[in-house]
Amino acid sequence: MISIIGFVTINPGAVWSQPSADDLSQQLANPLASLISVPLQSNFDFKAGASKSGFAYGLNIQPVVPFSLNDEWNIISRTIIPIAYRDYTPGGSVSGLGDINASLFLSPKNAGPGGLIWGAGPVFLLPTATDEYLGSGKFGLGPTAVALVQRKEWTVGALGNHIWSVAGSSSRQDVSASLLQPFVSYSFGHGRSMSLSVDSTYDWQANQWTVPINLGVSQVFKINDQAMSLQLGGRYYADGPEGSPEWGLRTTLTFMFAK
């Protein structure tokens, strides 16, 4: 179920200081923006497991921190720290920390021809999972890149990476997985936006796609001097291995900080 949130005003007499709600909304739509943000993304997935009665919850803590390298280049650090719960594993329910995914993007500060914004660098898979059902048991690395264009209210782009395992438990299956994440968002003004993304992954070991399609709406607001964004949305799994969920809900609370 998709819900649209109205503009939130904590103090009716307050006036947004720079950057404005619309500026922050546009920066959040850009994975390479010079904005420190800490999204807390909650994913609720339903109809999983062999009996299609299972439930999964995942909290992804995703800090994004840009660093100025010089007058022309930024380095953007993007980390995903997953905390997961599943009630449909063969041994019953499990919960704990999953594998951490960390990316570094080298990105020019100025957009290229046609307004192209891009970044590229390495991605790392760290075997931090506290349960074998929540992680790969492997160290992994590979390349990652993102490219997008922002024109007026629209942001259109795609992020991709590929990870190969390079070390880890010999009893666990090797990792060779690709991520392709096209995304588009539209800003309605007053800090409101709608986004669509396809977080498709392909497991080259199992020859299997997992394709959740996500649709969400967001609202930027402030509480005192703290800028935040709240997103509500839903997802549909167009493809996936046997036992994967059929649909889910997503909420994301993002804290934003000036550099």
PDB file of C-alpha atoms in Angstrom:
ATOM      1  CA  MET A   1       0.000   0.000   0.000  1.00  0.00           C
ATOM      2  CA  ILE A   2       1.369   3.384  -0.997  1.00  0.00           C
ATOM      3  CA  SER A   3       0.551   6.415   1.125  1.00  0.00           C
ATOM      4  CA  ILE A   4       1.312  10.042   0.368  1.00  0.00           C
ATOM      5  CA  ILE A   5       2.499  12.081   3.339  1.00  0.00           C
ATOM      6  CA  GLY A   6       1.491  15.694   3.647  1.00  0.00           C
ATOM      7  CA  PHE A   7       4.101  18.396   4.221  1.00  0.00           C
ATOM      8  CA  VAL A   8       5.157  18.372   7.858  1.00  0.00           C
ATOM      9  CA  THR A   9       5.571  21.674   9.681  1.00  0.00           C
ATOM     10  CA  ILE A  10       6.686  21.422  13.280  1.00  0.00           C
ATOM     11  CA  ASN A  11       6.584  25.177  13.838  1.00  0.00           C
ATOM     12  CA  PRO A  12       3.917  26.945  11.730  1.00  0.00           C
ATOM     13  CA  GLY A  13       5.930  30.136  11.783  1.00  0.00           C
ATOM     14  CA  ALA A  14       9.240  28.530  10.867  1.00  0.00           C
ATOM     15  CA  VAL A  15      10.929  29.303   7.561  1.00  0.00           C
ATOM     16  CA  TRP A  16      13.278  26.847   5.888  1.00  0.00           C
ATOM     17  CA  SER A  17      16.875  27.996   5.877  1.00  0.00           C
ATOM     18  CA  GLN A  18      19.187  27.033   3.043  1.00  0.00           C
ATOM     19  CA  PRO A  19      19.180  24.408   1.731  1.00  0.00           C
ATOM     20  CA  SER A  20      15.431  24.315   1.182  1.00  0.00           C
ATOM     21  CA  ALA A  21      13.206  21.253   1.418  1.00  0.00           C
ATOM     22  CA  ASP A  22      13.251  20.962  -2.370  1.00  0.00           C
ATOM     23  CA  ASP A  23      17.057  21.241  -2.463  1.00  0.00           C
ATOM     24  CA  LEU A  24      17.364  18.445   0.092  1.00  0.00           C
ATOM     25  CA  SER A  25      14.828  16.305  -1.769  1.00  0.00           C
ATOM     26  CA  GLN A  26      16.856  16.672  -4.983  1.00  0.00           C
ATOM     27  CA  GLN A  27      20.099  15.844  -3.183  1.00  0.00           C
ATOM     28  CA  LEU A  28      18.597  12.713  -1.629  1.00  0.00           C
ATOM     29  CA  ALA A  29      17.593  11.535  -5.103  1.00  0.00           C
ATOM     30  CA  ASN A  30      21.274  11.801  -6.130  1.00  0.00           C
ATOM     31  CA  PRO A  31      23.466   9.018  -4.655  1.00  0.00           C
ATOM     32  CA  LEU A  32      26.559  11.167  -5.303  1.00  0.00           C
ATOM     33  CA  ALA A  33      25.370  14.441  -3.757  1.00  0.00           C
ATOM     34  CA  SER A  34      27.657  16.348  -1.374  1.00  0.00           C
ATOM     35  CA  LEU A  35      25.306  15.619   1.523  1.00  0.00           C
ATOM     36  CA  ILE A  36      25.910  13.537   4.630  1.00  0.00           C
ATOM     37  CA  SER A  37      22.882  11.312   5.159  1.00  0.00           C
ATOM     38  CA  VAL A  38      22.008   8.345   7.365  1.00  0.00           C
ATOM     39  CA  PRO A  39      18.993   6.417   6.032  1.00  0.00           C
ATOM     40  CA  LEU A  40      17.347   3.858   8.337  1.00  0.00           C
ATOM     41  CA  GLN A  41      15.536   1.611   5.874  1.00  0.00           C
ATOM     42  CA  SER A  42      13.014  -0.929   7.187  1.00  0.00           C
ATOM     43  CA  ASN A  43      11.862  -3.714   4.857  1.00  0.00           C
ATOM     44  CA  PHE A  44       8.889  -5.928   5.722  1.00  0.00           C
ATOM     45  CA  ASP A  45       8.537  -8.932   3.387  1.00  0.00           C
ATOM     46  CA  PHE A  46       5.606 -11.341   3.301  1.00  0.00           C
ATOM     47  CA  LYS A  47       4.635 -14.732   1.834  1.00  0.00           C
ATOM     48  CA  ALA A  48       8.150 -16.178   1.968  1.00  0.00           C
ATOM     49  CA  GLY A  49       9.438 -19.692   2.476  1.00  0.00           C
ATOM     50  CA  ALA A  50       8.333 -23.046   1.120  1.00  0.00           C
ATOM     51  CA  SER A  51       4.825 -22.671   2.573  1.00  0.00           C
ATOM     52  CA  LYS A  52       4.531 -19.023   1.476  1.00  0.00           C
ATOM     53  CA  SER A  53       3.562 -18.081   5.041  1.00  0.00           C
ATOM     54  CA  GLY A  54       6.944 -16.761   6.153  1.00  0.00           C
ATOM     55  CA  PHE A  55       7.871 -13.239   7.183  1.00  0.00           C
ATOM     56  CA  ALA A  56      11.167 -11.371   6.956  1.00  0.00           C
ATOM     57  CA  TYR A  57      12.251  -8.033   8.378  1.00  0.00           C
ATOM     58  CA  GLY A  58      15.408  -6.154   7.521  1.00  0.00           C
ATOM     59  CA  LEU A  59      16.788  -2.894   8.893  1.00  0.00           C
ATOM     60  CA  ASN A  60      19.456  -1.415   6.633  1.00  0.00           C
ATOM     61  CA  ILE A  61      21.554   1.337   8.196  1.00  0.00           C
ATOM     62  CA  GLN A  62      23.062   3.138   5.191  1.00  0.00           C
ATOM     63  CA  PRO A  63      25.376   6.063   6.022  1.00  0.00           C
ATOM     64  CA  VAL A  64      26.525   8.121   3.034  1.00  0.00           C
ATOM     65  CA  VAL A  65      29.546  10.362   3.643  1.00  0.00           C
ATOM     66  CA  PRO A  66      31.167  12.505   0.913  1.00  0.00           C
ATOM     67  CA  PHE A  67      34.792  13.637   1.164  1.00  0.00           C
ATOM     68  CA  SER A  68      36.365  16.421  -0.873  1.00  0.00           C
ATOM     69  CA  LEU A  69      39.517  15.099  -2.533  1.00  0.00           C
ATOM     70  CA  ASN A  70      40.427  18.362  -4.280  1.00  0.00           C
ATOM     71  CA  ASP A  71      38.732  21.159  -6.243  1.00  0.00           C
ATOM     72  CA  GLU A  72      37.538  18.738  -8.923  1.00  0.00           C
ATOM     73  CA  TRP A  73      36.814  15.395  -7.260  1.00  0.00           C
ATOM     74  CA  ASN A  74      34.817  13.891  -4.402  1.00  0.00           C
ATOM     75  CA  ILE A  75      35.007  10.473  -2.823  1.00  0.00           C
ATOM     76  CA  ILE A  76      31.638   9.192  -1.590  1.00  0.00           C
ATOM     77  CA  SER A  77      31.475   6.397   0.949  1.00  0.00           C
ATOM     78  CA  ARG A  78      28.232   4.352   0.926  1.00  0.00           C
ATOM     79  CA  THR A  79      27.843   1.537   3.475  1.00  0.00           C
ATOM     80  CA  ILE A  80      24.952  -0.866   4.042  1.00  0.00           C
ATOM     81  CA  ILE A  81      24.790  -2.436   7.510  1.00  0.00           C
ATOM     82  CA  PRO A  82      21.933  -4.982   7.535  1.00  0.00           C
ATOM     83  CA  ILE A  83      20.132  -6.278  10.607  1.00  0.00           C
ATOM     84  CA  ALA A  84      17.725  -9.065   9.686  1.00  0.00           C
ATOM     85  CA  TYR A  85      15.006 -11.382  11.018  1.00  0.00           C
ATOM     86  CA  ARG A  86      13.528 -14.419   9.239  1.00  0.00           C
ATOM     87  CA  ASP A  87      10.980 -16.869  10.612  1.00  0.00           C
ATOM     88  CA  TYR A  88      11.106 -19.468   7.819  1.00  0.00           C
ATOM     89  CA  THR A  89      14.612 -20.985   7.888  1.00  0.00           C
ATOM     90  CA  PRO A  90      14.949 -24.780   8.286  1.00  0.00           C
ATOM     91  CA  GLY A  91      16.046 -24.330  11.897  1.00  0.00           C
ATOM     92  CA  GLY A  92      13.262 -21.892  12.782  1.00  0.00           C
ATOM     93  CA  SER A  93      13.548 -18.144  13.193  1.00  0.00           C
ATOM     94  CA  VAL A  94      16.910 -16.366  13.054  1.00  0.00           C
ATOM     95  CA  SER A  95      17.958 -12.775  13.665  1.00  0.00           C
ATOM     96  CA  GLY A  96      21.173 -10.820  13.751  1.00  0.00           C
ATOM     97  CA  LEU A  97      23.675  -8.887  11.709  1.00  0.00           C
ATOM     98  CA  GLY A  98      24.082  -9.648   8.006  1.00  0.00           C
ATOM     99  CA  ASP A  99      27.037  -9.098   5.669  1.00  0.00           C
ATOM    100  CA  ILE A 100      28.155  -5.471   5.398  1.00  0.00           C
ATOM    101  CA  ASN A 101      28.407  -3.988   1.906  1.00  0.00           C
ATOM    102  CA  ALA A 102      30.719  -0.969   1.494  1.00  0.00           C
ATOM    103  CA  SER A 103      31.279   1.102  -1.668  1.00  0.00           C
ATOM    104  CA  LEU A 104      33.587   3.973  -2.558  1.00  0.00           C
ATOM    105  CA  PHE A 105      32.816   6.229  -5.531  1.00  0.00           C
ATOM    106  CA  LEU A 106      35.242   8.654  -7.149  1.00  0.00           C
ATOM    107  CA  SER A 107      33.023  11.359  -8.658  1.00  0.00           C
ATOM    108  CA  PRO A 108      33.688  14.716 -10.345  1.00  0.00           C
ATOM    109  CA  LYS A 109      32.247  17.716  -8.508  1.00  0.00           C
ATOM    110  CA  ASN A 110      30.882  19.208 -11.731  1.00  0.00           C
ATOM    111  CA  ALA A 111      28.376  17.484 -13.997  1.00  0.00           C
ATOM    112  CA  GLY A 112      29.579  16.381 -17.404  1.00  0.00           C
ATOM    113  CA  PRO A 113      28.065  16.832 -20.882  1.00  0.00           C
ATOM    114  CA  GLY A 114      24.281  16.775 -20.838  1.00  0.00           C
ATOM    115  CA  GLY A 115      24.284  17.157 -17.063  1.00  0.00           C
ATOM    116  CA  LEU A 116      25.665  13.645 -16.534  1.00  0.00           C
ATOM    117  CA  ILE A 117      26.629  12.894 -12.924  1.00  0.00           C
ATOM    118  CA  TRP A 118      28.719   9.764 -12.437  1.00  0.00           C
ATOM    119  CA  GLY A 119      30.926   7.917 -10.022  1.00  0.00           C
ATOM    120  CA  ALA A 120      32.893   4.676  -9.980  1.00  0.00           C
ATOM    121  CA  GLY A 121      35.067   2.684  -7.614  1.00  0.00           C
ATOM    122  CA  PRO A 122      35.345  -0.544  -5.616  1.00  0.00           C
ATOM    123  CA  VAL A 123      32.686  -2.404  -3.632  1.00  0.00           C
ATOM    124  CA  PHE A 124      33.512  -4.714  -0.713  1.00  0.00           C
ATOM    125  CA  LEU A 125      31.539  -7.567   0.860  1.00  0.00           C
ATOM    126  CA  LEU A 126      32.430  -8.199   4.514  1.00  0.00           C
ATOM    127  CA  PRO A 127      31.356 -11.535   6.112  1.00  0.00           C
ATOM    128  CA  THR A 128      29.963 -10.026   9.296  1.00  0.00           C
ATOM    129  CA  ALA A 129      26.777 -12.137   9.482  1.00  0.00           C
ATOM    130  CA  THR A 130      26.050 -13.655  12.880  1.00  0.00           C
ATOM    131  CA  ASP A 131      24.145 -16.594  11.347  1.00  0.00           C
ATOM    132  CA  GLU A 132      24.877 -18.630   8.216  1.00  0.00           C
ATOM    133  CA  TYR A 133      21.381 -17.920   6.864  1.00  0.00           C
ATOM    134  CA  LEU A 134      22.010 -14.174   7.029  1.00  0.00           C
ATOM    135  CA  GLY A 135      25.276 -14.024   5.073  1.00  0.00           C
ATOM    136  CA  SER A 136      27.650 -15.615   2.610  1.00  0.00           C
ATOM    137  CA  GLY A 137      30.601 -16.450   4.858  1.00  0.00           C
ATOM    138  CA  LYS A 138      32.866 -14.931   2.192  1.00  0.00           C
ATOM    139  CA  PHE A 139      34.982 -11.844   1.665  1.00  0.00           C
ATOM    140  CA  GLY A 140      34.128 -10.284  -1.671  1.00  0.00           C
ATOM    141  CA  LEU A 141      35.104  -7.366  -3.866  1.00  0.00           C
ATOM    142  CA  GLY A 142      34.442  -5.951  -7.298  1.00  0.00           C
ATOM    143  CA  PRO A 143      33.667  -2.801  -9.287  1.00  0.00           C
ATOM    144  CA  THR A 144      30.723  -0.462  -8.824  1.00  0.00           C
ATOM    145  CA  ALA A 145      29.447   2.552 -10.773  1.00  0.00           C
ATOM    146  CA  VAL A 146      26.493   4.919 -10.833  1.00  0.00           C
ATOM    147  CA  ALA A 147      25.312   7.449 -13.408  1.00  0.00           C
ATOM    148  CA  LEU A 148      22.358   9.824 -13.400  1.00  0.00           C
ATOM    149  CA  VAL A 149      20.894  12.999 -14.843  1.00  0.00           C
ATOM    150  CA  GLN A 150      18.828  15.567 -12.932  1.00  0.00           C
ATOM    151  CA  ARG A 151      16.649  17.907 -14.990  1.00  0.00           C
ATOM    152  CA  LYS A 152      14.125  20.096 -13.229  1.00  0.00           C
ATOM    153  CA  GLU A 153      11.838  17.767 -11.259  1.00  0.00           C
ATOM    154  CA  TRP A 154      13.226  14.518 -12.670  1.00  0.00           C
ATOM    155  CA  THR A 155      16.124  12.317 -11.571  1.00  0.00           C
ATOM    156  CA  VAL A 156      16.898   9.299 -13.784  1.00  0.00           C
ATOM    157  CA  GLY A 157      19.834   6.951 -13.371  1.00  0.00           C
ATOM    158  CA  ALA A 158      21.184   3.518 -12.547  1.00  0.00           C
ATOM    159  CA  LEU A 159      23.616   1.934 -10.110  1.00  0.00           C
ATOM    160  CA  GLY A 160      25.419  -1.326 -10.704  1.00  0.00           C
ATOM    161  CA  ASN A 161      28.099  -3.549  -9.227  1.00  0.00           C
ATOM    162  CA  HIS A 162      29.514  -7.045  -9.369  1.00  0.00           C
ATOM    163  CA  ILE A 163      31.028  -8.922  -6.436  1.00  0.00           C
ATOM    164  CA  TRP A 164      33.282 -11.993  -6.549  1.00  0.00           C
ATOM    165  CA  SER A 165      34.296 -13.858  -3.401  1.00  0.00           C
ATOM    166  CA  VAL A 166      38.062 -13.845  -2.806  1.00  0.00           C
ATOM    167  CA  ALA A 167      38.370 -15.506   0.609  1.00  0.00           C
ATOM    168  CA  GLY A 168      36.330 -17.057   3.372  1.00  0.00           C
ATOM    169  CA  SER A 169      34.979 -20.396   4.513  1.00  0.00           C
ATOM    170  CA  SER A 170      35.749 -23.196   2.023  1.00  0.00           C
ATOM    171  CA  SER A 171      32.501 -24.914   3.044  1.00  0.00           C
ATOM    172  CA  ARG A 172      30.409 -22.025   1.751  1.00  0.00           C
ATOM    173  CA  GLN A 173      29.430 -21.452  -1.871  1.00  0.00           C
ATOM    174  CA  ASP A 174      31.495 -18.936  -3.830  1.00  0.00           C
ATOM    175  CA  VAL A 175      29.927 -15.544  -4.509  1.00  0.00           C
ATOM    176  CA  SER A 176      29.489 -14.150  -8.010  1.00  0.00           C
ATOM    177  CA  ALA A 177      26.608 -11.701  -8.010  1.00  0.00           C
ATOM    178  CA  SER A 178      25.599  -8.660 -10.043  1.00  0.00           C
ATOM    179  CA  LEU A 179      23.394  -5.769  -8.972  1.00  0.00           C
ATOM    180  CA  LEU A 180      21.573  -3.569 -11.477  1.00  0.00           C
ATOM    181  CA  GLN A 181      19.447  -0.831  -9.922  1.00  0.00           C
ATOM    182  CA  PRO A 182      17.741   1.569 -12.340  1.00  0.00           C
ATOM    183  CA  PHE A 183      15.888   4.373 -10.563  1.00  0.00           C
ATOM    184  CA  VAL A 184      13.706   7.366 -11.353  1.00  0.00           C
ATOM    185  CA  SER A 185      12.182  10.008  -9.095  1.00  0.00           C
ATOM    186  CA  TYR A 186       9.945  13.030  -9.541  1.00  0.00           C
ATOM    187  CA  SER A 187       9.784  16.027  -7.211  1.00  0.00           C
ATOM    188  CA  PHE A 188       6.366  17.596  -6.628  1.00  0.00           C
ATOM    189  CA  GLY A 189       7.763  20.577  -4.716  1.00  0.00           C
ATOM    190  CA  HIS A 190       7.561  21.439  -0.999  1.00  0.00           C
ATOM    191  CA  GLY A 191       9.937  18.526  -0.290  1.00  0.00           C
ATOM    192  CA  ARG A 192       7.578  15.873  -1.691  1.00  0.00           C
ATOM    193  CA  SER A 193       8.730  13.269  -4.207  1.00  0.00           C
ATOM    194  CA  MET A 194       7.886   9.870  -5.655  1.00  0.00           C
ATOM    195  CA  SER A 195      10.467   7.261  -6.675  1.00  0.00           C
ATOM    196  CA  LEU A 196      10.573   3.958  -8.537  1.00  0.00           C
ATOM    197  CA  SER A 197      13.522   1.556  -8.434  1.00  0.00           C
ATOM    198  CA  VAL A 198      14.239  -2.023  -9.460  1.00  0.00           C
ATOM    199  CA  ASP A 199      16.815  -3.617  -7.142  1.00  0.00           C
ATOM    200  CA  SER A 200      17.592  -6.543  -9.445  1.00  0.00           C
ATOM    201  CA  THR A 201      20.370  -8.983  -8.563  1.00  0.00           C
ATOM    202  CA  TYR A 202      21.666 -11.957 -10.527  1.00  0.00           C
ATOM    203  CA  ASP A 203      23.359 -14.890  -8.797  1.00  0.00           C
ATOM    204  CA  TRP A 204      25.765 -16.343 -11.363  1.00  0.00           C
ATOM    205  CA  GLN A 205      26.343 -19.447  -9.230  1.00  0.00           C
ATOM    206  CA  ALA A 206      22.642 -20.335  -9.140  1.00  0.00           C
ATOM    207  CA  ASN A 207      21.717 -18.672 -12.467  1.00  0.00           C
ATOM    208  CA  GLN A 208      18.880 -16.914 -10.667  1.00  0.00           C
ATOM    209  CA  TRP A 209      17.421 -13.399 -10.713  1.00  0.00           C
ATOM    210  CA  THR A 210      15.851 -11.666  -7.709  1.00  0.00           C
ATOM    211  CA  VAL A 211      13.830  -8.649  -8.869  1.00  0.00           C
ATOM    212  CA  PRO A 212      11.969  -6.543  -6.299  1.00  0.00           C
ATOM    213  CA  ILE A 213      10.239  -3.478  -7.786  1.00  0.00           C
ATOM    214  CA  ASN A 214       9.948  -0.618  -5.270  1.00  0.00           C
ATOM    215  CA  LEU A 215       7.577   2.351  -5.390  1.00  0.00           C
ATOM    216  CA  GLY A 216       7.626   4.988  -2.666  1.00  0.00           C
ATOM    217  CA  VAL A 217       6.721   8.531  -1.735  1.00  0.00           C
ATOM    218  CA  SER A 218       8.868  10.821   0.420  1.00  0.00           C
ATOM    219  CA  GLN A 219       8.527  14.024   2.424  1.00  0.00           C
ATOM    220  CA  VAL A 220      11.397  16.204   3.643  1.00  0.00           C
ATOM    221  CA  PHE A 221      10.785  18.009   6.927  1.00  0.00           C
ATOM    222  CA  LYS A 222      12.571  19.502   9.905  1.00  0.00           C
ATOM    223  CA  ILE A 223      12.284  18.993  13.643  1.00  0.00           C
ATOM    224  CA  ASN A 224      13.984  21.973  15.236  1.00  0.00           C
ATOM    225  CA  ASP A 225      17.241  22.217  13.233  1.00  0.00           C
ATOM    226  CA  GLN A 226      17.403  18.551  12.183  1.00  0.00           C
ATOM    227  CA  ALA A 227      16.540  17.913   8.531  1.00  0.00           C
ATOM    228  CA  MET A 228      14.927  14.536   7.835  1.00  0.00           C
ATOM    229  CA  SER A 229      13.043  12.645   5.167  1.00  0.00           C
ATOM    230  CA  LEU A 230      10.372   9.982   5.598  1.00  0.00           C
ATOM    231  CA  GLN A 231       9.533   7.560   2.811  1.00  0.00           C
ATOM    232  CA  LEU A 232       6.687   5.043   2.684  1.00  0.00           C
ATOM    233  CA  GLY A 233       6.343   2.503  -0.078  1.00  0.00           C
ATOM    234  CA  GLY A 234       5.641  -0.989  -1.280  1.00  0.00           C
ATOM    235  CA  ARG A 235       7.464  -3.631  -3.277  1.00  0.00           C
ATOM    236  CA  TYR A 236       6.556  -6.501  -5.569  1.00  0.00           C
ATOM    237  CA  TYR A 237       8.900  -9.399  -6.338  1.00  0.00           C
ATOM    238  CA  ALA A 238       8.720  -9.925 -10.093  1.00  0.00           C
ATOM    239  CA  ASP A 239      11.203 -12.810  -9.891  1.00  0.00           C
ATOM    240  CA  GLY A 240      13.182 -14.689  -7.290  1.00  0.00           C
ATOM    241  CA  PRO A 241      14.399 -18.114  -6.142  1.00  0.00           C
ATOM    242  CA  GLU A 242      12.041 -20.614  -4.605  1.00  0.00           C
ATOM    243  CA  GLY A 243      10.961 -19.431  -1.159  1.00  0.00           C
ATOM    244  CA  SER A 244      11.598 -15.732  -1.797  1.00  0.00           C
ATOM    245  CA  PRO A 245       8.903 -13.261  -0.655  1.00  0.00           C
ATOM    246  CA  GLU A 246       6.081 -12.188  -2.959  1.00  0.00           C
ATOM    247  CA  TRP A 247       5.556  -8.626  -1.720  1.00  0.00           C
ATOM    248  CA  GLY A 248       6.619  -6.219   0.978  1.00  0.00           C
ATOM    249  CA  LEU A 249       6.524  -2.769   2.538  1.00  0.00           C
ATOM    250  CA  ARG A 250       9.360  -0.287   2.996  1.00  0.00           C
ATOM    251  CA  THR A 251       9.775   2.712   5.280  1.00  0.00           C
ATOM    252  CA  THR A 252      12.894   4.880   5.321  1.00  0.00           C
ATOM    253  CA  LEU A 253      13.722   7.586   7.832  1.00  0.00           C
ATOM    254  CA  THR A 254      16.752   9.586   6.670  1.00  0.00           C
ATOM    255  CA  PHE A 255      18.739  12.038   8.783  1.00  0.00           C
ATOM    256  CA  MET A 256      20.596  14.726   6.818  1.00  0.00           C
ATOM    257  CA  PHE A 257      23.593  16.760   7.947  1.00  0.00           C
ATOM    258  CA  ALA A 258      25.427  19.705   6.421  1.00  0.00           C
ATOM    259  CA  LYS A 259      29.094  19.154   5.569  1.00  0.00           C
TER     260      LYS A 259
END
